[in-house]
mmCIF file of C-alpha atoms in Angstrom:
data_model
loop_
_atom_site.group_PDB
_atom_site.id
_atom_site.type_symbol
_atom_site.label_atom_id
_atom_site.label_comp_id
_atom_site.label_asym_id
_atom_site.label_seq_id
_atom_site.Cartn_x
_atom_site.Cartn_y
_atom_site.Cartn_z
ATOM 1 C CA MET A 1 19.209 -24.431 5.521
ATOM 2 C CA ARG A 2 21.018 -24.371 2.715
ATOM 3 C CA ARG A 3 23.545 -26.559 3.526
ATOM 4 C CA TYR A 4 20.717 -28.926 4.221
ATOM 5 C CA VAL A 5 19.377 -28.498 0.581
ATOM 6 C CA LYS A 6 22.703 -29.135 -1.095
ATOM 7 C CA GLN A 7 21.618 -32.946 -1.361
ATOM 8 C CA TRP A 8 18.344 -32.028 -3.900
ATOM 9 C CA PRO A 9 20.666 -29.759 -7.109
ATOM 10 C CA THR A 10 17.722 -28.565 -8.434
ATOM 11 C CA ARG A 11 15.480 -27.173 -5.338
ATOM 12 C CA LEU A 12 12.708 -23.985 -5.724
ATOM 13 C CA TRP A 13 11.948 -22.329 -2.580
ATOM 14 C CA ALA A 14 9.175 -21.189 -1.544
ATOM 15 C CA VAL A 15 8.730 -18.061 0.477
ATOM 16 C CA GLU A 16 5.193 -16.671 1.517
ATOM 17 C CA GLY A 17 5.124 -13.221 1.469
ATOM 18 C CA ALA A 18 8.046 -12.312 0.002
ATOM 19 C CA ASN A 19 7.735 -8.487 0.134
ATOM 20 C CA GLY A 20 6.617 -8.401 4.579
ATOM 21 C CA ALA A 21 7.790 -10.728 7.006
ATOM 22 C CA GLY A 22 9.109 -13.218 4.702
ATOM 23 C CA ARG A 23 11.299 -10.207 2.360
ATOM 24 C CA PRO A 24 14.730 -11.153 4.217
ATOM 25 C CA LEU A 25 14.586 -14.769 3.828
ATOM 26 C CA ALA A 26 13.883 -14.588 0.099
ATOM 27 C CA GLN A 27 15.824 -12.067 -0.290
ATOM 28 C CA ARG A 28 19.345 -13.359 1.191
ATOM 29 C CA LEU A 29 18.458 -16.857 -0.204
ATOM 30 C CA VAL A 30 18.261 -14.615 -3.805
ATOM 31 C CA THR A 31 21.993 -13.296 -2.860
ATOM 32 C CA ALA A 32 23.046 -16.448 -1.980
ATOM 33 C CA GLY A 33 21.914 -17.471 -6.103
ATOM 34 C CA GLU A 34 19.170 -19.522 -5.130
ATOM 35 C CA LYS A 35 15.538 -19.070 -6.872
ATOM 36 C CA VAL A 36 12.814 -18.218 -5.057
ATOM 37 C CA VAL A 37 8.853 -17.741 -5.888
ATOM 38 C CA ASP A 38 6.403 -15.800 -3.621
ATOM 39 C CA VAL A 39 3.721 -17.656 -1.723
ATOM 40 C CA PRO A 40 0.185 -15.163 -1.139
ATOM 41 C CA ALA A 41 -0.476 -15.906 2.518
ATOM 42 C CA LYS A 42 -4.390 -16.286 0.436
ATOM 43 C CA LEU A 43 -3.276 -19.483 -1.708
ATOM 44 C CA ALA A 44 -1.567 -20.691 1.709
ATOM 45 C CA ALA A 45 -4.819 -20.537 3.905
ATOM 46 C CA ARG A 46 -7.016 -21.929 0.842
ATOM 47 C CA VAL A 47 -4.999 -24.725 1.545
ATOM 48 C CA ARG A 48 -4.559 -25.339 5.288
ATOM 49 C CA LEU A 49 -8.836 -24.443 4.488
ATOM 50 C CA PHE A 50 -9.645 -26.857 2.264
ATOM 51 C CA ASP A 51 -6.756 -29.574 3.594
ATOM 52 C CA THR A 52 -7.635 -32.277 6.832
ATOM 53 C CA GLY A 53 -6.864 -30.709 10.117
ATOM 54 C CA HIS A 54 -9.744 -28.285 10.643
ATOM 55 C CA ASN A 55 -7.829 -24.872 9.280
ATOM 56 C CA ARG A 56 -5.390 -25.244 12.036
ATOM 57 C CA LYS A 57 -1.769 -23.209 11.523
ATOM 58 C CA THR A 58 1.410 -24.645 13.005
ATOM 59 C CA ASP A 59 4.773 -23.953 11.938
ATOM 60 C CA ALA A 60 3.864 -27.726 9.748
ATOM 61 C CA LEU A 61 0.961 -26.738 8.662
ATOM 62 C CA ASP A 62 1.633 -23.428 6.873
ATOM 63 C CA ALA A 63 5.504 -25.965 5.443
ATOM 64 C CA HIS A 64 3.144 -28.144 3.698
ATOM 65 C CA SER A 65 0.475 -25.793 2.469
ATOM 66 C CA ILE A 66 3.286 -23.154 0.825
ATOM 67 C CA ALA A 67 4.929 -26.159 -0.856
ATOM 68 C CA LEU A 68 1.577 -27.856 -1.966
ATOM 69 C CA VAL A 69 1.298 -24.411 -3.512
ATOM 70 C CA ALA A 70 4.467 -23.352 -4.640
ATOM 71 C CA VAL A 71 4.561 -26.744 -6.418
ATOM 72 C CA ARG A 72 0.936 -27.442 -8.034
ATOM 73 C CA THR A 73 -0.254 -22.641 -8.441
ATOM 74 C CA HIS A 74 1.936 -22.140 -12.703
ATOM 75 C CA GLY A 75 2.080 -17.750 -12.659
ATOM 76 C CA LEU A 76 3.666 -17.777 -9.113
ATOM 77 C CA ARG A 77 6.485 -14.249 -8.854
ATOM 78 C CA VAL A 78 9.793 -15.002 -8.932
ATOM 79 C CA VAL A 79 11.605 -13.358 -6.697
ATOM 80 C CA VAL A 80 14.872 -10.448 -7.668
ATOM 81 C CA GLU A 81 17.496 -9.308 -5.543
ATOM 82 C CA ASP A 82 16.975 -5.514 -5.899
ATOM 83 C CA GLY A 83 18.622 -3.594 -3.826
ATOM 84 C CA GLU A 84 18.188 0.041 -4.858
ATOM 85 C CA LEU A 85 14.602 -0.810 -4.166
ATOM 86 C CA GLU A 86 15.361 -2.170 -0.787
ATOM 87 C CA ALA A 87 17.585 0.686 0.408
ATOM 88 C CA LEU A 88 14.212 2.496 -0.483
ATOM 89 C CA ARG A 89 11.701 0.735 1.041
ATOM 90 C CA MET A 90 13.821 1.173 4.232
ATOM 91 C CA LEU A 91 14.385 4.831 4.052
ATOM 92 C CA THR A 92 10.567 4.344 4.280
ATOM 93 C CA ASP A 93 9.840 2.952 7.017
ATOM 94 C CA ARG A 94 13.197 5.103 8.963
ATOM 95 C CA ARG A 95 10.917 8.389 7.607
ATOM 96 C CA ASP A 96 7.302 6.944 8.690
ATOM 97 C CA GLU A 97 9.278 6.183 12.413
ATOM 98 C CA LEU A 98 10.612 9.793 12.622
ATOM 99 C CA ALA A 99 7.283 11.143 11.158
ATOM 100 C CA ARG A 100 5.630 9.552 14.287
ATOM 101 C CA GLN A 101 8.377 11.048 16.420
ATOM 102 C CA ARG A 102 8.359 14.569 15.405
ATOM 103 C CA VAL A 103 4.135 14.416 16.146
ATOM 104 C CA GLN A 104 4.772 12.505 19.641
ATOM 105 C CA THR A 105 6.981 15.165 20.333
ATOM 106 C CA VAL A 106 4.807 18.472 19.433
ATOM 107 C CA ASN A 107 1.828 16.765 21.315
ATOM 108 C CA ARG A 108 4.239 16.961 24.505
ATOM 109 C CA LEU A 109 5.248 20.614 23.187
ATOM 110 C CA GLN A 110 1.839 21.462 22.707
ATOM 111 C CA ARG A 111 1.667 19.895 26.667
ATOM 112 C CA LEU A 112 4.382 21.670 28.529
ATOM 113 C CA LEU A 113 3.079 24.741 26.628
ATOM 114 C CA SER A 114 -0.477 25.205 27.607
ATOM 115 C CA GLU A 115 0.260 24.778 30.988
ATOM 116 C CA LEU A 116 2.680 27.573 30.825
ATOM 117 C CA LEU A 117 1.004 29.658 28.251
ATOM 118 C CA PRO A 118 -2.967 28.853 28.499
ATOM 119 C CA GLY A 119 -5.324 29.614 26.344
ATOM 120 C CA GLN A 120 -2.878 30.088 24.155
ATOM 121 C CA ARG A 121 -2.176 27.400 21.982
ATOM 122 C CA LYS A 122 -1.343 26.161 17.821
ATOM 123 C CA ARG A 123 -2.051 23.989 15.791
ATOM 124 C CA ASP A 124 0.062 23.242 13.653
ATOM 125 C CA LEU A 125 2.895 24.743 15.751
ATOM 126 C CA SER A 126 6.356 24.415 14.103
ATOM 127 C CA ALA A 127 9.676 24.940 16.395
ATOM 128 C CA ALA A 128 9.835 28.866 15.677
ATOM 129 C CA GLN A 129 6.885 29.492 16.260
ATOM 130 C CA ALA A 130 7.519 27.729 19.618
ATOM 131 C CA LYS A 131 10.648 29.200 20.032
ATOM 132 C CA ALA A 132 9.212 32.357 19.615
ATOM 133 C CA MET A 133 5.937 31.646 22.917
ATOM 134 C CA LEU A 134 8.701 29.914 25.109
ATOM 135 C CA ALA A 135 10.250 33.176 25.312
ATOM 136 C CA THR A 136 7.140 35.455 26.723
ATOM 137 C CA VAL A 137 7.342 33.502 29.729
ATOM 138 C CA ARG A 138 9.066 33.844 32.730
ATOM 139 C CA PRO A 139 8.465 31.744 35.511
ATOM 140 C CA ARG A 140 9.196 32.580 38.849
ATOM 141 C CA ASP A 141 7.805 28.764 40.449
ATOM 142 C CA ILE A 142 10.165 25.661 40.530
ATOM 143 C CA ALA A 143 7.026 23.718 38.673
ATOM 144 C CA GLY A 144 6.823 26.734 35.352
ATOM 145 C CA LYS A 145 11.268 26.831 35.822
ATOM 146 C CA THR A 146 10.694 23.401 35.132
ATOM 147 C CA ARG A 147 8.302 23.416 32.276
ATOM 148 C CA ARG A 148 9.643 25.499 30.232
ATOM 149 C CA ARG A 149 12.981 24.144 30.690
ATOM 150 C CA MET A 150 11.207 20.390 29.503
ATOM 151 C CA ALA A 151 9.720 22.165 27.055
ATOM 152 C CA ALA A 152 13.075 23.532 25.371
ATOM 153 C CA GLU A 153 14.604 20.071 24.864
ATOM 154 C CA GLU A 154 11.526 19.344 23.860
ATOM 155 C CA ILE A 155 12.503 22.487 21.276
ATOM 156 C CA ALA A 156 15.837 21.060 21.096
ATOM 157 C CA ASP A 157 14.312 17.797 19.978
ATOM 158 C CA LEU A 158 12.451 18.570 17.484
ATOM 159 C CA VAL A 159 14.861 21.370 15.755
ATOM 160 C CA THR A 160 16.747 17.411 15.456
ATOM 161 C CA VAL A 161 13.719 16.277 13.753
ATOM 162 C CA ASP A 162 12.759 17.610 11.324
ATOM 163 C CA ALA A 163 16.777 18.529 10.307
ATOM 164 C CA LYS A 164 16.354 13.762 10.343
ATOM 165 C CA LEU A 165 12.995 14.045 7.925
ATOM 166 C CA LYS A 166 14.174 17.077 5.672
ATOM 167 C CA LYS A 167 17.386 15.300 4.734
ATOM 168 C CA ILE A 168 15.605 11.590 4.400
ATOM 169 C CA LYS A 169 12.970 13.525 2.052
ATOM 170 C CA ALA A 170 16.141 14.846 0.140
ATOM 171 C CA GLU A 171 17.120 11.439 0.005
ATOM 172 C CA LEU A 172 13.703 9.435 -1.068
ATOM 173 C CA LYS A 173 13.450 12.004 -3.811
ATOM 174 C CA ALA A 174 16.356 11.337 -5.985
ATOM 175 C CA ALA A 175 15.641 8.126 -5.267
ATOM 176 C CA VAL A 176 12.257 7.948 -6.543
ATOM 177 C CA LEU A 177 13.672 10.220 -10.091
ATOM 178 C CA GLU A 178 16.724 7.849 -10.105
ATOM 179 C CA ARG A 179 14.070 5.492 -10.449
ATOM 180 C CA ARG A 180 13.196 6.770 -13.494
ATOM 181 C CA SER A 181 8.831 7.051 -11.671
ATOM 182 C CA GLY A 182 6.138 9.254 -12.408
ATOM 183 C CA LEU A 183 5.001 8.771 -9.321
ATOM 184 C CA ILE A 184 5.834 12.538 -8.331
ATOM 185 C CA ASP A 185 3.762 13.866 -10.632
ATOM 186 C CA ILE A 186 0.222 12.923 -9.921
ATOM 187 C CA TYR A 187 -1.069 15.697 -7.770
ATOM 188 C CA GLY A 188 -1.291 14.853 -4.103
ATOM 189 C CA ILE A 189 1.755 12.587 -4.027
ATOM 190 C CA GLY A 190 4.934 13.629 -2.806
ATOM 191 C CA PRO A 191 8.359 12.092 -2.375
ATOM 192 C CA ALA A 192 7.955 10.278 0.332
ATOM 193 C CA GLY A 193 4.428 8.598 -0.837
ATOM 194 C CA ALA A 194 5.451 8.383 -3.953
ATOM 195 C CA ALA A 195 8.701 6.477 -2.316
ATOM 196 C CA ARG A 196 5.935 4.174 -0.231
ATOM 197 C CA VAL A 197 3.712 3.368 -3.107
ATOM 198 C CA LEU A 198 7.480 1.689 -4.913
ATOM 199 C CA ALA A 199 9.044 0.252 -1.983
ATOM 200 C CA ASP A 200 5.678 -1.333 -0.806
ATOM 201 C CA VAL A 201 4.302 -3.204 -4.761
ATOM 202 C CA GLY A 202 7.768 -3.858 -5.281
ATOM 203 C CA ASP A 203 7.007 -5.655 -9.171
ATOM 204 C CA VAL A 204 3.994 -4.404 -10.568
ATOM 205 C CA ALA A 205 3.775 -7.757 -12.689
ATOM 206 C CA ARG A 206 2.217 -9.544 -9.638
ATOM 207 C CA PHE A 207 -0.440 -7.301 -10.703
ATOM 208 C CA ALA A 208 -2.999 -8.779 -13.237
ATOM 209 C CA ASP A 209 -4.988 -5.677 -13.729
ATOM 210 C CA ARG A 210 -5.825 -2.262 -12.171
ATOM 211 C CA ASN A 211 -8.655 -4.174 -10.359
ATOM 212 C CA ARG A 212 -6.868 -6.764 -8.672
ATOM 213 C CA PHE A 213 -4.029 -3.237 -7.505
ATOM 214 C CA ALA A 214 -7.303 -1.142 -6.166
ATOM 215 C CA SER A 215 -8.193 -4.651 -4.173
ATOM 216 C CA TRP A 216 -4.826 -4.565 -2.321
ATOM 217 C CA THR A 217 -5.047 -0.923 -1.632
ATOM 218 C CA GLY A 218 -8.487 -1.361 -0.106
ATOM 219 C CA THR A 219 -9.987 0.924 -2.072
ATOM 220 C CA ALA A 220 -11.966 -1.626 -3.899
ATOM 221 C CA PRO A 221 -15.670 -1.735 -2.374
ATOM 222 C CA LEU A 222 -18.139 -5.297 -1.257
ATOM 223 C CA ASP A 223 -20.704 -5.268 -2.712
ATOM 224 C CA ALA A 224 -23.421 -4.684 0.183
ATOM 225 C CA SER A 225 -26.348 -5.158 -2.268
ATOM 226 C CA SER A 226 -29.566 -6.558 -0.171
ATOM 227 C CA GLY A 227 -32.460 -7.519 -2.359
ATOM 228 C CA GLU A 228 -33.509 -5.034 -4.578
ATOM 229 C CA GLN A 229 -31.158 -2.175 -3.153
ATOM 230 C CA THR A 230 -27.444 -1.504 -4.301
ATOM 231 C CA ARG A 231 -24.940 -0.664 -2.345
ATOM 232 C CA HIS A 232 -21.260 -0.734 -1.667
ATOM 233 C CA ARG A 233 -19.871 -0.362 1.381
ATOM 234 C CA LEU A 234 -16.171 0.353 2.822
ATOM 235 C CA SER A 235 -13.360 -2.523 2.181
ATOM 236 C CA ARG A 236 -10.926 -3.256 4.827
ATOM 237 C CA ALA A 237 -8.696 -5.137 3.561
ATOM 238 C CA GLY A 238 -5.143 -4.688 1.857
ATOM 239 C CA ASN A 239 -2.131 -3.248 2.590
ATOM 240 C CA ARG A 240 -3.335 -0.046 4.384
ATOM 241 C CA ARG A 241 -0.202 1.888 4.278
ATOM 242 C CA MET A 242 -0.652 2.238 0.191
ATOM 243 C CA ASN A 243 -4.606 3.185 1.826
ATOM 244 C CA HIS A 244 -3.115 6.692 3.212
ATOM 245 C CA VAL A 245 -1.068 7.548 0.912
ATOM 246 C CA LEU A 246 -4.175 7.882 -1.723
ATOM 247 C CA HIS A 247 -6.463 9.049 1.058
ATOM 248 C CA VAL A 248 -3.952 11.945 1.419
ATOM 249 C CA ALA A 249 -4.157 12.267 -2.845
ATOM 250 C CA ALA A 250 -8.142 12.953 -3.451
ATOM 251 C CA ILE A 251 -8.163 14.938 0.107
ATOM 252 C CA VAL A 252 -4.697 17.241 -1.521
ATOM 253 C CA GLN A 253 -6.660 17.051 -4.501
ATOM 254 C CA ILE A 254 -10.670 18.073 -3.110
ATOM 255 C CA ARG A 255 -9.108 21.205 -1.493
ATOM 256 C CA HIS A 256 -6.927 22.455 -4.547
ATOM 257 C CA ASP A 257 -8.538 23.310 -8.207
ATOM 258 C CA THR A 258 -8.173 20.051 -10.059
ATOM 259 C CA GLU A 259 -9.669 17.025 -11.816
ATOM 260 C CA GLY A 260 -10.142 15.676 -8.474
ATOM 261 C CA ARG A 261 -11.566 17.582 -6.592
ATOM 262 C CA ALA A 262 -14.255 18.308 -9.772
ATOM 263 C CA TYR A 263 -14.908 14.215 -10.173
ATOM 264 C CA TYR A 264 -15.389 15.156 -6.290
ATOM 265 C CA ARG A 265 -18.952 17.379 -7.123
ATOM 266 C CA ARG A 266 -19.780 15.428 -9.599
ATOM 267 C CA LYS A 267 -20.245 12.514 -7.652
ATOM 268 C CA LEU A 268 -22.478 14.381 -5.121
ATOM 269 C CA ASP A 269 -24.084 16.299 -7.798
ATOM 270 C CA ALA A 270 -25.035 12.895 -8.171
ATOM 271 C CA GLY A 271 -26.375 11.652 -4.498
ATOM 272 C CA LYS A 272 -23.747 10.265 -2.532
ATOM 273 C CA THR A 273 -22.532 11.644 0.288
ATOM 274 C CA PRO A 274 -19.416 12.943 0.778
ATOM 275 C CA MET A 275 -18.002 9.452 2.538
ATOM 276 C CA GLU A 276 -18.732 8.175 -1.264
ATOM 277 C CA ALA A 277 -17.670 10.471 -3.126
ATOM 278 C CA LEU A 278 -14.170 10.234 -1.249
ATOM 279 C CA ARG A 279 -14.473 6.651 -1.681
ATOM 280 C CA CYS A 280 -14.675 6.482 -5.394
ATOM 281 C CA LEU A 281 -12.087 9.331 -5.722
ATOM 282 C CA LYS A 282 -9.749 6.912 -3.775
ATOM 283 C CA ARG A 283 -10.549 3.982 -6.416
ATOM 284 C CA ARG A 284 -9.912 6.861 -9.217
ATOM 285 C CA LEU A 285 -6.352 7.652 -8.027
ATOM 286 C CA SER A 286 -5.920 3.945 -7.242
ATOM 287 C CA ASP A 287 -5.898 3.114 -10.870
ATOM 288 C CA VAL A 288 -4.316 6.467 -12.350
ATOM 289 C CA VAL A 289 -1.151 4.933 -9.923
ATOM 290 C CA TYR A 290 -1.225 1.369 -11.533
ATOM 291 C CA ARG A 291 -1.380 2.669 -14.955
ATOM 292 C CA GLN A 292 1.339 4.887 -14.124
ATOM 293 C CA LEU A 293 3.257 2.195 -12.282
ATOM 294 C CA VAL A 294 3.100 0.058 -15.920
ATOM 295 C CA ALA A 295 3.951 2.611 -17.780
ATOM 296 C CA ASP A 296 7.175 3.247 -16.015
ATOM 297 C CA ALA A 297 7.478 -0.236 -16.115
ATOM 298 C CA GLN A 298 7.119 -0.645 -20.600
ATOM 299 C CA GLN A 299 9.523 2.817 -20.470
ATOM 300 C CA GLN A 300 11.875 0.824 -18.519
ATOM 301 C CA GLY A 301 11.662 -2.469 -20.292
ATOM 302 C CA GLY A 302 9.873 -4.355 -18.141
ATOM 303 C CA ALA A 303 6.649 -6.477 -18.025
ATOM 304 C CA GLY A 304 3.297 -5.529 -18.275
ATOM 305 C CA PRO A 305 -0.017 -6.176 -15.928
ATOM 306 C CA GLY A 306 -0.417 -9.800 -15.274
ATOM 307 C CA GLY A 307 3.379 -10.070 -16.172
ATOM 308 C CA HIS A 308 3.187 -10.174 -19.103
ATOM 309 C CA CYS A 309 4.790 -8.054 -21.603
ATOM 310 C CA GLY A 310 3.417 -4.503 -23.839
ATOM 311 C CA ALA A 311 0.433 -6.067 -22.193
ATOM 312 C CA THR A 312 -2.688 -3.718 -22.647
ATOM 313 C CA ARG A 313 -5.286 -2.760 -20.161
ATOM 314 C CA GLN A 314 -8.054 -1.695 -20.193
ATOM 315 C CA SER A 315 -8.397 1.612 -17.464
ATOM 316 C CA SER A 316 -9.983 4.989 -17.563
ATOM 317 C CA ALA A 317 -8.633 6.721 -14.495
ATOM 318 C CA ALA A 318 -7.718 10.240 -15.782
ATOM 319 C CA ASP A 319 -9.930 9.768 -18.463
ATOM 320 C CA SER A 320 -12.520 12.516 -18.592
ATOM 321 C CA HIS A 321 -15.441 10.023 -18.813
ATOM 322 C CA PRO A 322 -15.277 6.313 -16.985
ATOM 323 C CA LEU A 323 -15.837 3.149 -19.075
ATOM 324 C CA ILE A 324 -17.669 2.096 -16.115
ATOM 325 C CA ASP A 325 -19.246 3.628 -12.618
ATOM 326 C CA THR A 326 -15.757 3.418 -9.800
ATOM 327 C CA SER A 327 -18.706 1.381 -7.868
ATOM 328 C CA ASP A 328 -19.248 -1.415 -10.543
ATOM 329 C CA GLN A 329 -17.315 -4.939 -9.168
ATOM 330 C CA PRO A 330 -15.718 -5.874 -12.120
ATOM 331 C CA LEU A 331 -17.552 -9.068 -12.650
ATOM 332 C CA PRO A 332 -15.526 -12.728 -13.115
ATOM 333 C CA GLY A 333 -15.639 -14.101 -16.536
ATOM 334 C CA PRO A 334 -17.217 -17.732 -17.112
ATOM 335 C CA ALA A 335 -15.070 -20.549 -15.441
ATOM 336 C CA GLN A 336 -12.277 -22.766 -16.846
ATOM 337 C CA PRO A 337 -13.695 -26.210 -17.401
ATOM 338 C CA THR A 338 -11.952 -28.523 -16.003
ATOM 339 C CA LEU A 339 -13.012 -32.187 -16.556
ATOM 340 C CA SER A 340 -13.199 -33.184 -19.873
ATOM 341 C CA ARG A 341 -17.296 -33.317 -21.866
ATOM 342 C CA PRO A 342 -18.581 -36.300 -22.287
ATOM 343 C CA PRO A 343 -18.806 -37.787 -26.265
ATOM 344 C CA ALA A 344 -22.207 -36.337 -27.908
ATOM 345 C CA SER A 345 -24.723 -39.580 -28.296
ATOM 346 C CA ARG A 346 -25.705 -39.660 -31.432
ATOM 347 C CA LYS A 347 -29.314 -38.351 -31.021
ATOM 348 C CA THR A 348 -28.042 -35.251 -29.446
ATOM 349 C CA LEU A 349 -25.760 -34.898 -32.826
ATOM 350 C CA ALA A 350 -29.243 -35.866 -34.607
ATOM 351 C CA LYS A 351 -31.091 -32.699 -32.932
ATOM 352 C CA ALA A 352 -28.255 -29.948 -33.905
ATOM 353 C CA VAL A 353 -27.682 -31.134 -37.919
ATOM 354 C CA PRO A 354 -30.462 -29.381 -39.288
#
């Protein structure tokens, strides 16, 4: 690709999803000194929708729609090389893989122990507890001996996975602190959660405000009002990993004596169901995370929301009294005119001037 484009000295690369599937290609191009912009998949889909071809999705149509977005859209995010952030992203993905592997190992171990020791199943099983339980059983039949041997192997695997998780958690904490991020100070967000937020968000300047960020995290409720009934429903769109981080933080705050628990109880007293109150808390935590990311970017000399340095925000995420209810949807402002107004006639001017 690089050899082919040498015939165009002045060029711009447009990559769809430079933070997702297109990340390896975008990073390689940036490392080679090319200028790359990130094209959101939603904008490319809109071009295909309004173009001929009945919104068919092929490689040629994808390339054409992405190029049109890059040519006609101003303010697209320019991809920059960030080796530390890429390493943080790889460590976070590895940690998630190890966590899933640990869950599978514990499930297999629980099944073997329940067959060896009926009625003694523990909900949160550690390697030390499993060793103590396994030491109390001495089966004499061939099936029992096989189960015990397999359980011992699973315990050894669990010890290995726990050691790897402990090591990678320390690496993630050091990496987050090295980037001078204050996400760890938010109650309920640990090193792994903060690393996931930094890895998936990348440059916070690509979000114009906290409402765009909440839509991306899937915490902004969708309007489902009908007639005189005003209600909102859960949004299943957005980044589900970020939504999971906010969900864990909300559950942790509810279980402890925090401002999040007080806010959750106020929503319950206002007549909301437990699930609705939890969604409100997650929406508020999304504002807290966004404000912390913007503060970190401004402290490091980066861009503020919308890509402008020093821009201010109207975010009441951490205030004791929010400016608006978290279930309210932000209303769009007046649309910018795209056509020039026709000149006013003399009769209209005569009526307008006293």
